[in-house]
CSV table of C-alpha atoms and ligand atoms in Angstrom, one decimal:
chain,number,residue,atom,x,y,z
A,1,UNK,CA,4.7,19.7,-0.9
A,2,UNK,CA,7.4,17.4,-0.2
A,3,UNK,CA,6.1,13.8,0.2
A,4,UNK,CA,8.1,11.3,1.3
A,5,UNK,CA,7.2,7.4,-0.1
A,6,UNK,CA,8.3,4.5,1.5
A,7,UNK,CA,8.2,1.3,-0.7
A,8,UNK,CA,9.0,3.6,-4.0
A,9,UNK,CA,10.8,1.1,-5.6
A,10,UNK,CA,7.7,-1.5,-5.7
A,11,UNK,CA,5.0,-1.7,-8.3
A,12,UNK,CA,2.9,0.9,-6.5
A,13,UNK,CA,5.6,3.1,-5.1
A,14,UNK,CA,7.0,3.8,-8.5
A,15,UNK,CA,3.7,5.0,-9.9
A,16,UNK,CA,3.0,7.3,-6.6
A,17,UNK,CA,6.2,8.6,-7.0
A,18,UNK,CA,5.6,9.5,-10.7
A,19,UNK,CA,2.3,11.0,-9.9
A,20,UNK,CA,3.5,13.1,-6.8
A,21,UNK,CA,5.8,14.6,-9.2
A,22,UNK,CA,3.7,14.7,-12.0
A,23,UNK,CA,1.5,17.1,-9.3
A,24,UNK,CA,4.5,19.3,-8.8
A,25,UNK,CA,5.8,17.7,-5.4
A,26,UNK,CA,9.1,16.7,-4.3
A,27,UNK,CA,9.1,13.6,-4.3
A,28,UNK,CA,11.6,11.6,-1.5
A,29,UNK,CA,11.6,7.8,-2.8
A,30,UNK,CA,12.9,5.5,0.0
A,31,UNK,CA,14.3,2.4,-1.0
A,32,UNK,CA,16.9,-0.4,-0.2
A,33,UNK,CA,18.3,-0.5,-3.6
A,34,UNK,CA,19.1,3.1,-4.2
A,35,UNK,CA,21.3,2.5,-7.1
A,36,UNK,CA,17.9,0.5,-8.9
A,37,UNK,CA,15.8,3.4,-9.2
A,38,UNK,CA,14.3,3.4,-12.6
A,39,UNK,CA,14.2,7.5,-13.4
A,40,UNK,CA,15.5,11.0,-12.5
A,41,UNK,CA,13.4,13.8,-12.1
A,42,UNK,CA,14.9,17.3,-10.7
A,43,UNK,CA,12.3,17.2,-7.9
A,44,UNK,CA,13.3,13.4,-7.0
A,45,UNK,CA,15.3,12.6,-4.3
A,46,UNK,CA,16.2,9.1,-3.5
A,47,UNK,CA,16.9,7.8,-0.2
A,48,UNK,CA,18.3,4.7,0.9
A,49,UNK,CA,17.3,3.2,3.6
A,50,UNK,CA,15.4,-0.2,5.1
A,51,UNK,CA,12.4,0.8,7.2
A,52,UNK,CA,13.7,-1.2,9.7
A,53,UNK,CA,16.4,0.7,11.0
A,54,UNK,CA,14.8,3.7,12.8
A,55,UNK,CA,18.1,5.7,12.8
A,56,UNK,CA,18.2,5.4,9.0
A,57,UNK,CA,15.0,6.8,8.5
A,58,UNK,CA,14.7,10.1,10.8
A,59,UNK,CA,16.6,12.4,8.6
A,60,UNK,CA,14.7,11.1,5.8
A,61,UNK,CA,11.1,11.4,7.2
A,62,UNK,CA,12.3,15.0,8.8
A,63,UNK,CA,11.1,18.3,6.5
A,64,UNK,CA,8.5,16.0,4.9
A,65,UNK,CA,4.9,17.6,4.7
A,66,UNK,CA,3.5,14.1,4.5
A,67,UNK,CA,4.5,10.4,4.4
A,68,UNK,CA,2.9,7.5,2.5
A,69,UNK,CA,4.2,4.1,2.8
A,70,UNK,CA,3.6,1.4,0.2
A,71,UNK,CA,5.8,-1.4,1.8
A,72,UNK,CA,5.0,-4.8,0.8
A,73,UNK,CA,6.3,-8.5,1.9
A,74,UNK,CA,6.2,-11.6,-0.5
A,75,UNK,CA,3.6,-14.5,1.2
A,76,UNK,CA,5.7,-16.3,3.2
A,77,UNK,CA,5.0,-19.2,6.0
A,78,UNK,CA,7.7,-17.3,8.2
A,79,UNK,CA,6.7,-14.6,10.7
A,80,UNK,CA,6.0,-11.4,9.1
A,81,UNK,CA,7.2,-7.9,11.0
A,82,UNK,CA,8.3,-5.7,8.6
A,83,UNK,CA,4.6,-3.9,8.1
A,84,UNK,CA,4.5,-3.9,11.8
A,85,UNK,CA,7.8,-2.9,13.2
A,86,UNK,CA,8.7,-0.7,9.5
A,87,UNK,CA,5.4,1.1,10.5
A,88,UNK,CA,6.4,1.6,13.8
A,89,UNK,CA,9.4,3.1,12.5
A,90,UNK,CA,8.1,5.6,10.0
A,91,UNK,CA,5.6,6.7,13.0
A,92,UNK,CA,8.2,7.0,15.7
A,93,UNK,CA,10.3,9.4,13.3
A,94,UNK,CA,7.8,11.5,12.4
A,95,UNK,CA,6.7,12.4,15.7
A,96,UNK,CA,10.0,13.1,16.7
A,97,UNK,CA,10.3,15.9,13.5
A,98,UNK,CA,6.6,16.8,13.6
A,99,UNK,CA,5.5,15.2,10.8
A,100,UNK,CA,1.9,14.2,10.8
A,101,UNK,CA,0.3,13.6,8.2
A,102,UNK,CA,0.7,9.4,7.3
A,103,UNK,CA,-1.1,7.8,4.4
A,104,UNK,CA,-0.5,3.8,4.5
A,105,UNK,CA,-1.2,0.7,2.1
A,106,UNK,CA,-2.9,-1.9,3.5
A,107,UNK,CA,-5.5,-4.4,2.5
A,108,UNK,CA,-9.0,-6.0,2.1
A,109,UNK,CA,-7.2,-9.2,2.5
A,110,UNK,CA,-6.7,-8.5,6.1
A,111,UNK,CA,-10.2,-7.4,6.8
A,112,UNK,CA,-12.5,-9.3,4.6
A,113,UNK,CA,-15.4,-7.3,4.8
A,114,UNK,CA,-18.9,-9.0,5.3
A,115,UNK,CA,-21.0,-7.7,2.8
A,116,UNK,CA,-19.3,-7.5,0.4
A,117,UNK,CA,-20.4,-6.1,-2.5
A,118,UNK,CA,-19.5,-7.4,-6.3
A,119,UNK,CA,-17.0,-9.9,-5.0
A,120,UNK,CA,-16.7,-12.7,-7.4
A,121,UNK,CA,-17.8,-16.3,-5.9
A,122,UNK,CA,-14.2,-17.9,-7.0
A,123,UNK,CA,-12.8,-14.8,-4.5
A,124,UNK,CA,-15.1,-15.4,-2.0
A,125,UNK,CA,-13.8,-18.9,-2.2
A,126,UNK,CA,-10.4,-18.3,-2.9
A,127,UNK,CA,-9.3,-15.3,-0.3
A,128,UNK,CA,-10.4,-17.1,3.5
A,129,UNK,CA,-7.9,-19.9,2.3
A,130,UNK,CA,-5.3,-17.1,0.9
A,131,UNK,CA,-5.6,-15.5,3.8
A,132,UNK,CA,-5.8,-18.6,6.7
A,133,UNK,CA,-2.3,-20.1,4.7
A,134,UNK,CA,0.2,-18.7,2.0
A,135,UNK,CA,-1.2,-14.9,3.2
A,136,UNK,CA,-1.5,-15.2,7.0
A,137,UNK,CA,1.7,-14.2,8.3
A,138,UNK,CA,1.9,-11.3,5.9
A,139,UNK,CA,-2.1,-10.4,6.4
A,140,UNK,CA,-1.2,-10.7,10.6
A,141,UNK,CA,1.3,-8.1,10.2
A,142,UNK,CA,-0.6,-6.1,8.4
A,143,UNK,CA,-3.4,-6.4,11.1
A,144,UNK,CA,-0.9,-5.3,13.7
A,145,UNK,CA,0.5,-2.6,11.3
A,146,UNK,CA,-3.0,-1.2,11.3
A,147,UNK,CA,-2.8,-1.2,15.0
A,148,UNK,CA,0.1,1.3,15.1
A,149,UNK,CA,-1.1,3.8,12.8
A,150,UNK,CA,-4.3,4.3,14.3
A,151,UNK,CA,-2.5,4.4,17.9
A,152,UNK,CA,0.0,6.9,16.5
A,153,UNK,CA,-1.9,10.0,17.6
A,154,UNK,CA,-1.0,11.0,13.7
A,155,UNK,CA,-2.8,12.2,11.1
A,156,UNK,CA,-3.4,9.4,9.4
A,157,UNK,CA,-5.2,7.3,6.9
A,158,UNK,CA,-5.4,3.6,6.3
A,159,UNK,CA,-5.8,2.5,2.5
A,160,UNK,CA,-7.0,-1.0,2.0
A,161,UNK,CA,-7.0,-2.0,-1.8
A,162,UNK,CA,-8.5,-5.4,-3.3
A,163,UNK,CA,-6.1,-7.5,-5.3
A,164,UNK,CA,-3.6,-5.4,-7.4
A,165,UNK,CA,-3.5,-5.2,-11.0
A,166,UNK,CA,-1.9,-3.0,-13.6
A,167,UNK,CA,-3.1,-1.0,-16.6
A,168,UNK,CA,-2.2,1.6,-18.1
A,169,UNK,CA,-4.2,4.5,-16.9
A,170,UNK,CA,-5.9,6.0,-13.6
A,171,UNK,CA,-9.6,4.8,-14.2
A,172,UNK,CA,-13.0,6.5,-12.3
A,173,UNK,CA,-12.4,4.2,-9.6
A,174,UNK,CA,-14.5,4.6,-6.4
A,175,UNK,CA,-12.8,5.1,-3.3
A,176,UNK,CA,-14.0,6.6,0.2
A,177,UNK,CA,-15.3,5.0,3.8
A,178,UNK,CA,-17.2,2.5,1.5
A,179,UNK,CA,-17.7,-1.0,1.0
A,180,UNK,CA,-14.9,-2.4,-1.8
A,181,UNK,CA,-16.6,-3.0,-5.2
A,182,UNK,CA,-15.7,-6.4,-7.2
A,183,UNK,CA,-12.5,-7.5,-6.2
A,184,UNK,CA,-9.8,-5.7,-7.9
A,185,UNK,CA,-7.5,-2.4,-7.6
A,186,UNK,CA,-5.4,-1.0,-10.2
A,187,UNK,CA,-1.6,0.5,-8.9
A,188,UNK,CA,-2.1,3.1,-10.9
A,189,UNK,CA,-5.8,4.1,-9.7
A,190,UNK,CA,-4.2,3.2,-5.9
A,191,UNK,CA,-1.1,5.3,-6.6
A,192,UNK,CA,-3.5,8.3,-7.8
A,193,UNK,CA,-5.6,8.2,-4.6
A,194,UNK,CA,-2.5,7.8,-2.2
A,195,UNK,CA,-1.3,11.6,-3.7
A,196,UNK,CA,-4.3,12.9,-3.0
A,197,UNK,CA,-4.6,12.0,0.3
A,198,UNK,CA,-1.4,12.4,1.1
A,199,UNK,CA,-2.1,16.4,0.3
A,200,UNK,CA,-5.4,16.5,2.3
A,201,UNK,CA,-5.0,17.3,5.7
A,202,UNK,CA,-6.9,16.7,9.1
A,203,UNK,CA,-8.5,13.6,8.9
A,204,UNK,CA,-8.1,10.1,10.6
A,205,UNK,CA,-9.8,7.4,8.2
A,206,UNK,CA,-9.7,4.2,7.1
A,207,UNK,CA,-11.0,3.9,3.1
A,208,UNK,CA,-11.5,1.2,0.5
A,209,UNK,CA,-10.3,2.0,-3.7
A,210,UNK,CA,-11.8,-0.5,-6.2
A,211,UNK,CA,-11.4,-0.3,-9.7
A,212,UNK,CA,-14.1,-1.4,-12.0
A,213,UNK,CA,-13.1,-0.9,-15.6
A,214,UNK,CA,-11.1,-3.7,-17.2
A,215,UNK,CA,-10.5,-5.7,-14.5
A,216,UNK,CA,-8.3,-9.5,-14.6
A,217,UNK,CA,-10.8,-12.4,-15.0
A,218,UNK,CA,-11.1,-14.2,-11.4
A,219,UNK,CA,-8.9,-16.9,-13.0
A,220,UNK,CA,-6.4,-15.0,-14.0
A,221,UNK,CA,-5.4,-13.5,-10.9
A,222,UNK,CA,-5.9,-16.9,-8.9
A,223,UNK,CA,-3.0,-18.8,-11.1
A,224,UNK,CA,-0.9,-15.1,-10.6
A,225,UNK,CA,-1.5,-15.5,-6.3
A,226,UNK,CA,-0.9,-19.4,-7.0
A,227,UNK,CA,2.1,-19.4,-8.4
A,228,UNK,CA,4.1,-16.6,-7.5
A,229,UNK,CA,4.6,-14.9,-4.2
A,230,UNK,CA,3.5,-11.4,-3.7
B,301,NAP,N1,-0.6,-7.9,-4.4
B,301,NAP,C1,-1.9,-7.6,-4.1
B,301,NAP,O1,-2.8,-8.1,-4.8
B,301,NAP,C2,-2.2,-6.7,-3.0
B,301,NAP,C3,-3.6,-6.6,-2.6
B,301,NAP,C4,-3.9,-5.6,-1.6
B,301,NAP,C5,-2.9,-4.9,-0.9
B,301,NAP,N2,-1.6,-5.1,-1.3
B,301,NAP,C6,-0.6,-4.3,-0.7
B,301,NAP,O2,-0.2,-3.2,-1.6
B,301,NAP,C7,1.1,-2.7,-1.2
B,301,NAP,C8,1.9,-2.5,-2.5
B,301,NAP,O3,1.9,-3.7,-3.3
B,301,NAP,P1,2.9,-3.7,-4.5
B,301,NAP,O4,2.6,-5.0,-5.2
B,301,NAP,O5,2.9,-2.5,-5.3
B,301,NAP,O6,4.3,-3.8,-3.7
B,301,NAP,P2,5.7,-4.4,-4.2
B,301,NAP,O7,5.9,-4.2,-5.6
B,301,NAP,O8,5.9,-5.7,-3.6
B,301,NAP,O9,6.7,-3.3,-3.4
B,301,NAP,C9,6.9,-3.3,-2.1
B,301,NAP,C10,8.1,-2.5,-1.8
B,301,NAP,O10,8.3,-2.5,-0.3
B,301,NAP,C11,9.7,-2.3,-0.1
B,301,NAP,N3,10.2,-2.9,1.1
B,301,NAP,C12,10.0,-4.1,1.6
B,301,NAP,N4,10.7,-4.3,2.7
B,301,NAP,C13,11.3,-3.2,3.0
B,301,NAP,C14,12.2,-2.8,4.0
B,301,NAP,N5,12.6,-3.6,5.0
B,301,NAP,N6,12.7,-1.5,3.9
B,301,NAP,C15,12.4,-0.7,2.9
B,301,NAP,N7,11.6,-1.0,1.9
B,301,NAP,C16,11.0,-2.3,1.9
B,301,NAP,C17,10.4,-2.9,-1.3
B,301,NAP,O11,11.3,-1.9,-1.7
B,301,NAP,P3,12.9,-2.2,-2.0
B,301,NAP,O12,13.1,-3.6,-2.2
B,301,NAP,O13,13.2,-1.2,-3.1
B,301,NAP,O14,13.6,-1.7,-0.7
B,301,NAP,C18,9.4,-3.1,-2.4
B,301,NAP,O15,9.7,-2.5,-3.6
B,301,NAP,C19,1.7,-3.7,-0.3
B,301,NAP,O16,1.6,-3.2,1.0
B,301,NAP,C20,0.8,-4.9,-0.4
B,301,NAP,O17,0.7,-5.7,0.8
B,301,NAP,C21,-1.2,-6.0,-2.3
């Protein structure tokens, strides 16, 4: 399959890329920074392109068999669009080359989910005022972003992940139409389930991935949030 990634160059993007390949895909890695991309591989093609010019991106999303997008914005108080109208984007090119099968990033963050299970108290603390200050124009965008894909008519699938952490192999994490569990994703588990759905056709979904081995203490990824943006 050919599978085209938007956000390659990113933390998560990289690893789906890898995997996609690893899986025997061609692999279409959009980024802004072309000349940054970290690896060759004979069935990697890098594109570059920034999602929100919609000319740049038709020839790119045109052939694919499915698209996945892994965009991110640092927090920021400004207005956030780039989920939104980048999302719009993708969408709008690959229904005008028949594309239809769309796999997106998006995030608990931005639809804290009552009953929650496993969520540590300091999260359950910590995430309303992450996501009602530093976090709320990105976690707004991402809101509307969620709007377009399920009014895209696509094939598509919505992936929320908890709070991103790395380590150094895909875990048994549990993923589906199910509640998260605790509070943290690995890239590497996210970037494993992104392939997968990016191969399965002909369903329209919105699904949670946790990852329960090994995960950052509460504390840990409070003072990362705190003093960084991301
Ligand atoms: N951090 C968390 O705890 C957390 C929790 C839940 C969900 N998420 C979501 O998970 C996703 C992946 O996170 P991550 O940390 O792996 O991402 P990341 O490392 O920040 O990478 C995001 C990528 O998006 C690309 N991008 C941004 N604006 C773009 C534009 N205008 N045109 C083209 N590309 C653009 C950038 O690529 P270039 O600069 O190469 O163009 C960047 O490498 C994000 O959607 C994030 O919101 C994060």
């Amino acid at each position: 399959m050919r599978i085209v990634i938007f956000g390659a160059n990113g933390q998560t993007g990289l690893l789906a890329t890898r995997r996609a390949l690893d899986a025997g895909h061609t692999a279409v890695a959009v980024t802004r920074r072309p000349g940054d991309f970290p690896f060759t591989d004979p069935a990697l093609i890098v594109a570059g392109a920034d999602v929100r010019d919609a000319d740049a991106i038709t020839d790119i999303v045109g052939g694919a068999d499915a698209v996945v997008s892994t965009l991110g914005v640092p927090f920021t108080r400004e207005p956030v669009d780039t989920y939104s109208k980048g999302t719009a984007n993708i969408v709008g090119a690959m229904q005008s080359s028949g594309v239809t099968r769309l796999v997106v990033v998006s995030s608990t963050g931005a639809h804290p989910a009552k009953g929650r299970t496993g969520a540590p108290f300091a999260l359950r603390v910590f995430e309303p005022v992450i996501t009602k200050t530093i976090g709320k124009t990105v976690y707004d965008d991402i809101r509307r972003m969620e709007s377009v894909v399920r009014g895209s008519g696509l094939d598509w699938t919505i992936v929320r992940p908890s709070g991103l952490f790395d380590l150094p192999q895909v875990t048994e994490y549990v993923a589906g139409e199910v509640d998260p569990v605790g509070a943290f994703t690995s890239r590497g588990d996210l970037a494993d389930y992104l392939v997968a759905l990016a191969i399965r056709q002909g369903r329209e979904d919105t699904v949670t991935i946790s990852t329960t081995a090994d995960n950052p203490t509460m504390w840990q990824m409070i003072r990362r949030e705190a003093f960084k943006s991301a």
